């Protein structure tokens, strides 16, 4: 149990934790030079446990579903506390394929989803195009997942930060350079101006950079680069998210705001590097245009690259560490936006009561051999 906490990292995960902790009466400080400028700034905002579900990741699926269940209430609360809208879109998601191999992969995905009892409907091309008339006539079929939604990640971060500050969270716009450990216990952060932020507990929520903060035990988090595009003028083009396999390559199109469209994303193992490449942009646009030809008419807004915090099992790392007083919440990989509500809840519960809720126990910090509980 703790009365004060300092959190390294002001992305969605860090600020989500901060807000929940402040609501429980803790004194909270968030340390981040540019809150929300990392992976949260790039995220497409898909709330997609089902279309992200993969073999061997059933426990992650349960956590994702638990967080999705919390989303409507979470959004309502954040919007009320901040007076800002976050663009929750509950239209559903289509996954389309273009050739026989794509359709075989979708069929396999569908079989796996059905075995898990997930709600997924197989659609003919005609049925898919009835739902999304802008889809290419060349698609060979689709899966419809009505329960996979989306939210505007940047708006959600702005609202969450505003709600957190209104609840008393202090935001220090500086970089944490190391963990302070006093008599074997984490007791604060040293900042890049040499000052120290002290607290009874420390949370590291630095995404892909969590392993780079000196003093933090090794977590096994690595950067997985994603390049992602934003376009404008897409009002009415798509109702909901469309994911596609285009001759074996994955692409997704996520509408948000009045007329915006996100096209994402590359998945690259390139270390700490964020170059936007001609090839990355080309591949995304080529495949997006194959899915929806109308994409060629849209206005260019931006291309950026950020790091997803990847882990060996693609699941987050949440909970206490071998250093007393030090808690981590990182490794959210492809599901950071989706996992924001459940992560905030469980870490606040841990800090307020000393107990990590059961829903998070499979995601505890791996031991030195790298294995989970
Ligand atoms: N959540 C989608 C991605 O990581 O690209």
Coordinates of C-alpha atoms and ligand atoms in Angstrom, one line a residue:
X1 CA 0.0 0.0 0.0
X2 CA 1.2 3.5 -0.8
X3 CA 0.2 7.1 -0.3
X4 CA 2.3 8.6 -3.1
X5 CA 3.4 7.4 -6.5
X6 CA 5.6 8.7 -9.2
X7 CA 5.0 7.3 -12.7
X8 CA 7.7 7.3 -15.4
X9 CA 5.8 7.7 -18.7
X10 CA 2.8 9.8 -19.6
X11 CA 1.4 7.7 -22.5
X12 CA -2.1 6.2 -22.3
X13 CA -0.9 3.5 -19.9
X14 CA 0.9 5.9 -17.5
X15 CA -1.8 8.5 -17.5
X16 CA -4.5 5.8 -17.2
X17 CA -2.8 4.5 -14.1
X18 CA -2.3 8.0 -12.8
X19 CA -5.9 8.9 -13.1
X20 CA -7.2 5.8 -11.4
X21 CA -4.6 6.2 -8.6
X22 CA -5.6 9.8 -8.0
X23 CA -9.2 8.8 -7.8
X24 CA -8.3 6.4 -5.0
X25 CA -6.7 9.2 -3.0
X26 CA -3.0 8.7 -3.9
X27 CA -0.7 11.6 -4.5
X28 CA 0.4 11.1 -8.1
X29 CA 3.2 12.6 -10.2
X30 CA 3.7 11.7 -13.9
X31 CA 7.2 12.3 -15.4
X32 CA 7.3 12.7 -19.2
X33 CA 8.9 15.4 -21.4
X34 CA 6.1 15.1 -23.9
X35 CA 3.1 13.1 -22.5
X36 CA 1.4 11.1 -25.2
X37 CA 4.0 11.7 -27.9
X38 CA 5.2 8.1 -28.1
X39 CA 3.3 5.0 -29.2
X40 CA 0.0 6.6 -28.0
X41 CA 0.5 9.3 -30.7
X42 CA 0.7 6.7 -33.5
X43 CA -1.8 4.2 -32.3
X44 CA -4.7 3.5 -34.7
X45 CA -7.0 3.0 -31.7
X46 CA -8.4 -0.4 -32.7
X47 CA -10.2 -2.1 -29.7
X48 CA -10.0 -5.4 -31.3
X49 CA -9.5 -8.5 -29.1
X50 CA -11.1 -10.8 -31.7
X51 CA -9.3 -9.7 -34.9
X52 CA -6.0 -9.5 -33.0
X53 CA -6.5 -13.0 -31.4
X54 CA -3.7 -15.4 -32.2
X55 CA -2.9 -19.0 -31.5
X56 CA -1.2 -19.5 -28.1
X57 CA -2.4 -16.0 -26.9
X58 CA -5.6 -17.1 -25.3
X59 CA -4.7 -15.5 -21.9
X60 CA -4.0 -12.2 -23.6
X61 CA -7.3 -12.5 -25.4
X62 CA -9.0 -12.8 -21.9
X63 CA -7.3 -9.6 -20.7
X64 CA -8.2 -7.8 -23.9
X65 CA -11.8 -8.8 -23.6
X66 CA -11.9 -7.8 -19.9
X67 CA -10.6 -4.3 -20.9
X68 CA -13.0 -4.0 -23.8
X69 CA -15.9 -4.8 -21.4
X70 CA -14.7 -1.8 -19.3
X71 CA -14.4 0.6 -22.3
X72 CA -17.9 2.1 -22.6
X73 CA -18.0 3.0 -18.9
X74 CA -14.4 4.2 -19.0
X75 CA -15.1 6.5 -22.0
X76 CA -18.2 7.8 -20.4
X77 CA -16.2 8.6 -17.2
X78 CA -13.3 10.2 -19.0
X79 CA -15.5 12.3 -21.2
X80 CA -17.5 13.5 -18.2
X81 CA -14.4 14.3 -16.1
X82 CA -12.6 16.1 -19.0
X83 CA -15.5 17.6 -21.0
X84 CA -13.7 16.2 -24.1
X85 CA -15.0 13.7 -26.6
X86 CA -12.8 10.6 -27.4
X87 CA -14.5 9.3 -30.6
X88 CA -15.6 5.8 -29.5
X89 CA -16.8 4.0 -32.7
X90 CA -18.9 0.9 -32.1
X91 CA -19.6 0.0 -35.7
X92 CA -17.6 -3.2 -35.9
X93 CA -14.8 -4.5 -38.0
X94 CA -14.5 -6.4 -41.3
X95 CA -11.6 -8.6 -42.3
X96 CA -11.3 -9.1 -46.0
X97 CA -9.2 -11.3 -48.3
X98 CA -8.2 -11.0 -51.9
X99 CA -7.0 -14.4 -53.1
X100 CA -7.3 -18.1 -52.3
X101 CA -4.4 -18.0 -49.9
X102 CA -5.9 -15.0 -48.1
X103 CA -9.3 -16.8 -47.9
X104 CA -7.6 -19.9 -46.5
X105 CA -5.9 -17.8 -43.8
X106 CA -9.3 -16.1 -43.0
X107 CA -10.9 -19.6 -42.8
X108 CA -8.3 -20.8 -40.4
X109 CA -8.7 -17.6 -38.3
X110 CA -12.5 -18.1 -38.3
X111 CA -12.1 -21.7 -37.1
X112 CA -9.8 -20.6 -34.3
X113 CA -12.2 -17.8 -33.3
X114 CA -15.2 -20.3 -33.3
X115 CA -13.3 -22.7 -31.1
X116 CA -12.9 -19.9 -28.6
X117 CA -16.6 -19.1 -28.8
X118 CA -16.0 -15.7 -30.3
X119 CA -18.7 -13.9 -32.3
X120 CA -17.6 -13.8 -35.9
X121 CA -19.7 -14.0 -39.0
X122 CA -18.5 -15.2 -42.5
X123 CA -19.7 -12.9 -45.3
X124 CA -19.8 -13.2 -49.0
X125 CA -18.2 -10.3 -51.0
X126 CA -21.7 -9.0 -51.7
X127 CA -22.6 -9.0 -48.1
X128 CA -19.3 -7.3 -47.1
X129 CA -19.8 -4.6 -49.8
X130 CA -23.4 -4.0 -48.5
X131 CA -21.8 -3.1 -45.2
X132 CA -18.9 -1.1 -46.6
X133 CA -19.8 0.0 -50.2
X134 CA -16.4 1.5 -50.7
X135 CA -14.7 -1.9 -50.6
X136 CA -13.1 -3.2 -53.8
X137 CA -15.2 -5.5 -55.9
X138 CA -12.1 -7.8 -56.1
X139 CA -12.4 -9.0 -52.5
X140 CA -13.1 -12.7 -52.2
X141 CA -14.9 -12.8 -48.9
X142 CA -14.9 -11.4 -45.4
X143 CA -15.3 -12.0 -41.7
X144 CA -17.5 -9.6 -39.7
X145 CA -16.7 -9.0 -36.0
X146 CA -19.3 -6.6 -34.7
X147 CA -17.7 -6.5 -31.2
X148 CA -14.3 -5.1 -32.4
X149 CA -14.5 -1.3 -32.1
X150 CA -12.2 1.7 -32.2
X151 CA -11.4 5.0 -30.5
X152 CA -9.5 8.1 -31.4
X153 CA -6.3 7.4 -29.5
X154 CA -5.0 11.0 -29.5
X155 CA -8.3 12.4 -28.3
X156 CA -8.5 9.7 -25.6
X157 CA -5.0 10.7 -24.4
X158 CA -5.9 14.4 -24.3
X159 CA -9.1 13.6 -22.3
X160 CA -7.4 11.2 -20.0
X161 CA -4.6 13.7 -19.2
X162 CA -7.2 16.5 -18.6
X163 CA -9.2 14.1 -16.3
X164 CA -6.0 13.1 -14.5
X165 CA -4.9 16.7 -13.9
X166 CA -8.4 17.6 -12.7
X167 CA -8.2 14.7 -10.2
X168 CA -4.9 16.2 -8.8
X169 CA -2.2 14.4 -10.9
X170 CA 1.0 16.6 -11.2
X171 CA 2.7 16.3 -14.6
X172 CA 6.4 17.1 -14.7
X173 CA 7.5 17.6 -18.2
X174 CA 11.0 16.2 -17.8
X175 CA 12.7 12.9 -18.7
X176 CA 13.4 10.3 -16.0
X177 CA 17.1 9.3 -16.2
X178 CA 17.3 6.7 -13.5
X179 CA 15.4 4.9 -10.7
X180 CA 16.2 5.9 -7.1
X181 CA 16.7 2.9 -4.8
X182 CA 17.1 3.7 -1.1
X183 CA 17.9 0.9 1.3
X184 CA 16.8 -1.6 -1.2
X185 CA 13.5 0.1 -2.0
X186 CA 12.5 2.1 -5.0
X187 CA 11.8 5.6 -3.8
X188 CA 11.7 7.9 -6.8
X189 CA 13.2 9.0 -10.1
X190 CA 16.1 11.2 -11.0
X191 CA 15.2 13.7 -13.8
X192 CA 17.2 15.1 -16.6
X193 CA 17.8 18.4 -14.8
X194 CA 19.4 16.5 -11.9
X195 CA 16.4 16.9 -9.6
X196 CA 14.6 14.0 -7.9
X197 CA 10.9 13.1 -7.7
X198 CA 10.4 11.1 -4.5
X199 CA 7.5 8.8 -3.7
X200 CA 6.6 5.7 -1.7
X201 CA 6.1 3.8 -5.0
X202 CA 7.4 4.1 -8.5
X203 CA 5.7 2.9 -11.7
X204 CA 7.6 2.4 -14.9
X205 CA 5.3 2.8 -17.9
X206 CA 7.8 3.8 -20.5
X207 CA 6.6 1.5 -23.3
X208 CA 9.4 0.2 -25.5
X209 CA 11.9 2.2 -23.4
X210 CA 11.0 0.6 -20.1
X211 CA 14.1 -1.6 -20.1
X212 CA 16.3 1.5 -20.7
X213 CA 15.8 3.2 -17.4
X214 CA 18.8 2.5 -15.3
X215 CA 17.9 0.6 -12.1
X216 CA 14.9 -1.2 -13.5
X217 CA 15.4 -5.0 -13.5
X218 CA 15.4 -6.5 -17.0
X219 CA 11.8 -6.9 -18.4
X220 CA 12.4 -8.3 -21.9
X221 CA 10.6 -5.4 -23.6
X222 CA 11.8 -4.5 -27.1
X223 CA 10.8 -1.9 -29.7
X224 CA 8.8 -3.1 -32.7
X225 CA 8.6 -0.3 -35.2
X226 CA 5.3 0.6 -36.8
X227 CA 4.9 3.2 -39.6
X228 CA 1.4 4.5 -40.0
X229 CA -0.4 7.1 -42.2
X230 CA -3.2 9.6 -41.6
X231 CA -5.4 10.9 -44.4
X232 CA -8.2 13.4 -44.6
X233 CA -11.3 13.8 -46.7
X234 CA -12.6 10.3 -45.9
X235 CA -16.0 11.4 -44.5
X236 CA -18.5 8.6 -45.2
X237 CA -15.9 6.4 -47.0
X238 CA -15.9 3.7 -44.4
X239 CA -18.3 3.1 -41.5
X240 CA -16.0 1.0 -39.4
X241 CA -12.5 -0.5 -39.3
X242 CA -11.6 -2.7 -42.3
X243 CA -8.6 -5.1 -42.0
X244 CA -7.3 -6.9 -45.0
X245 CA -5.0 -9.6 -46.2
X246 CA -3.9 -8.4 -49.6
X247 CA -2.1 -11.3 -51.2
X248 CA -0.7 -12.3 -47.8
X249 CA 0.1 -8.7 -46.6
X250 CA -1.8 -7.2 -43.7
X251 CA -3.2 -3.7 -43.7
X252 CA -5.9 -1.9 -41.8
X253 CA -8.0 1.2 -42.4
X254 CA -9.5 2.9 -39.4
X255 CA -11.9 5.8 -39.8
X256 CA -12.0 8.4 -37.1
X257 CA -13.2 12.0 -36.4
X258 CA -15.3 13.7 -39.1
X259 CA -13.3 12.7 -42.1
X260 CA -10.0 11.1 -41.1
X261 CA -8.6 7.7 -42.0
X262 CA -5.7 5.9 -40.5
X263 CA -3.8 3.4 -42.7
X264 CA -1.5 1.0 -40.8
X265 CA 0.9 -0.4 -40.0
X266 CA 4.2 -1.9 -40.7
X267 CA 5.7 -4.3 -38.2
X268 CA 9.5 -4.0 -38.2
X269 CA 12.3 -5.3 -35.9
X270 CA 14.7 -2.4 -36.3
X271 CA 15.7 -1.5 -32.8
X272 CA 15.3 2.1 -31.6
X273 CA 14.8 3.7 -35.0
X274 CA 11.9 5.7 -36.3
X275 CA 12.7 6.6 -39.9
X276 CA 9.6 6.9 -42.2
X277 CA 10.7 5.0 -45.3
X278 CA 9.5 5.4 -48.9
X279 CA 9.0 1.6 -49.0
X280 CA 6.9 1.6 -45.8
X281 CA 4.6 4.3 -47.1
X282 CA 4.4 2.7 -50.6
X283 CA 3.4 -0.7 -49.2
X284 CA 0.7 0.7 -46.9
X285 CA -0.8 2.9 -49.7
X286 CA -0.6 0.2 -52.3
X287 CA -2.5 -2.2 -50.1
X288 CA -5.0 0.4 -48.8
X289 CA -5.8 1.4 -52.4
X290 CA -6.4 -2.3 -53.3
X291 CA -8.9 -2.5 -50.4
X292 CA -10.6 0.8 -51.0
X293 CA -9.8 2.5 -54.3
X294 CA -11.2 5.8 -53.0
X295 CA -8.1 6.2 -50.8
X296 CA -6.3 7.7 -53.9
X297 CA -8.6 10.7 -53.6
X298 CA -7.8 11.5 -50.0
X299 CA -5.7 14.3 -48.7
X300 CA -2.3 13.4 -47.3
X301 CA -1.9 14.4 -43.6
X302 CA 1.1 12.6 -42.2
X303 CA 3.3 9.5 -41.9
X304 CA 5.0 8.7 -38.6
X305 CA 6.8 5.8 -37.0
X306 CA 6.8 4.8 -33.3
X307 CA 7.8 1.8 -31.3
X308 CA 5.3 -0.8 -30.0
X309 CA 6.6 -2.3 -26.7
X310 CA 7.0 -5.9 -27.7
X311 CA 7.6 -8.9 -25.4
X312 CA 8.6 -12.5 -26.1
X313 CA 4.9 -13.7 -25.7
X314 CA 3.3 -10.5 -27.1
X315 CA 1.6 -10.0 -23.7
X316 CA 2.1 -7.1 -21.3
X317 CA 4.2 -7.1 -18.1
X318 CA 2.2 -5.7 -15.2
X319 CA 2.9 -5.9 -11.5
X320 CA 5.5 -5.7 -8.8
X321 CA 9.2 -6.4 -9.5
X322 CA 12.1 -7.8 -7.5
X323 CA 12.7 -4.3 -6.3
X324 CA 10.3 -3.5 -3.5
X325 CA 8.3 -0.4 -4.3
X326 CA 8.8 -0.7 -8.0
X327 CA 5.8 -1.6 -10.2
X328 CA 5.9 -1.9 -14.0
X329 CA 3.2 -1.6 -16.6
X330 CA 4.6 -2.1 -20.1
X331 CA 4.8 -4.5 -23.0
X332 CA 1.3 -3.7 -24.3
X333 CA 2.6 -4.3 -27.8
X334 CA -0.4 -4.1 -30.3
X335 CA -3.0 -3.5 -27.6
X336 CA -2.0 -0.5 -25.7
X337 CA -5.1 1.6 -26.3
X338 CA -7.4 -1.4 -25.6
X339 CA -5.6 -2.3 -22.4
X340 CA -5.6 1.2 -20.9
X341 CA -8.7 0.7 -18.7
X342 CA -7.8 -2.7 -17.3
X343 CA -4.2 -1.7 -16.7
X344 CA -5.2 1.5 -14.9
X345 CA -7.6 -0.4 -12.7
X346 CA -5.3 -3.3 -11.7
X347 CA -2.2 -1.1 -11.0
X348 CA -4.3 1.4 -8.9
X349 CA -5.7 -1.6 -7.0
X350 CA -2.2 -3.0 -6.4
X351 CA -0.9 0.4 -5.2
X352 CA -3.9 1.1 -3.0
X353 CA -4.3 -2.3 -1.5
X354 CA -1.1 -4.3 -2.1
X355 CA -3.0 -6.9 -4.1
X356 CA -2.8 -7.4 -7.9
X357 CA -6.3 -8.5 -9.2
X358 CA -6.5 -12.0 -10.6
X359 CA -7.2 -10.7 -14.1
X360 CA -3.6 -9.5 -14.3
X361 CA -1.8 -12.3 -12.5
X362 CA -0.8 -14.2 -15.7
X363 CA 1.0 -11.0 -16.8
X364 CA 3.3 -10.7 -13.8
X365 CA 7.0 -9.8 -14.4
X366 CA 8.8 -12.9 -15.8
X367 CA 11.4 -14.4 -13.5
X368 CA 15.1 -14.6 -14.4
X369 CA 14.5 -17.5 -16.7
X370 CA 11.9 -15.4 -18.6
X371 CA 8.9 -17.6 -17.7
X372 CA 5.6 -16.3 -16.5
X373 CA 3.8 -17.6 -13.3
Ligands
LIG1 N1 -2.7 -2.4 -33.0 C1 -2.3 -2.4 -34.3 C2 -0.9 -2.2 -34.5 O1 -0.1 -2.4 -33.5 O2 -0.4 -2.0 -35.6

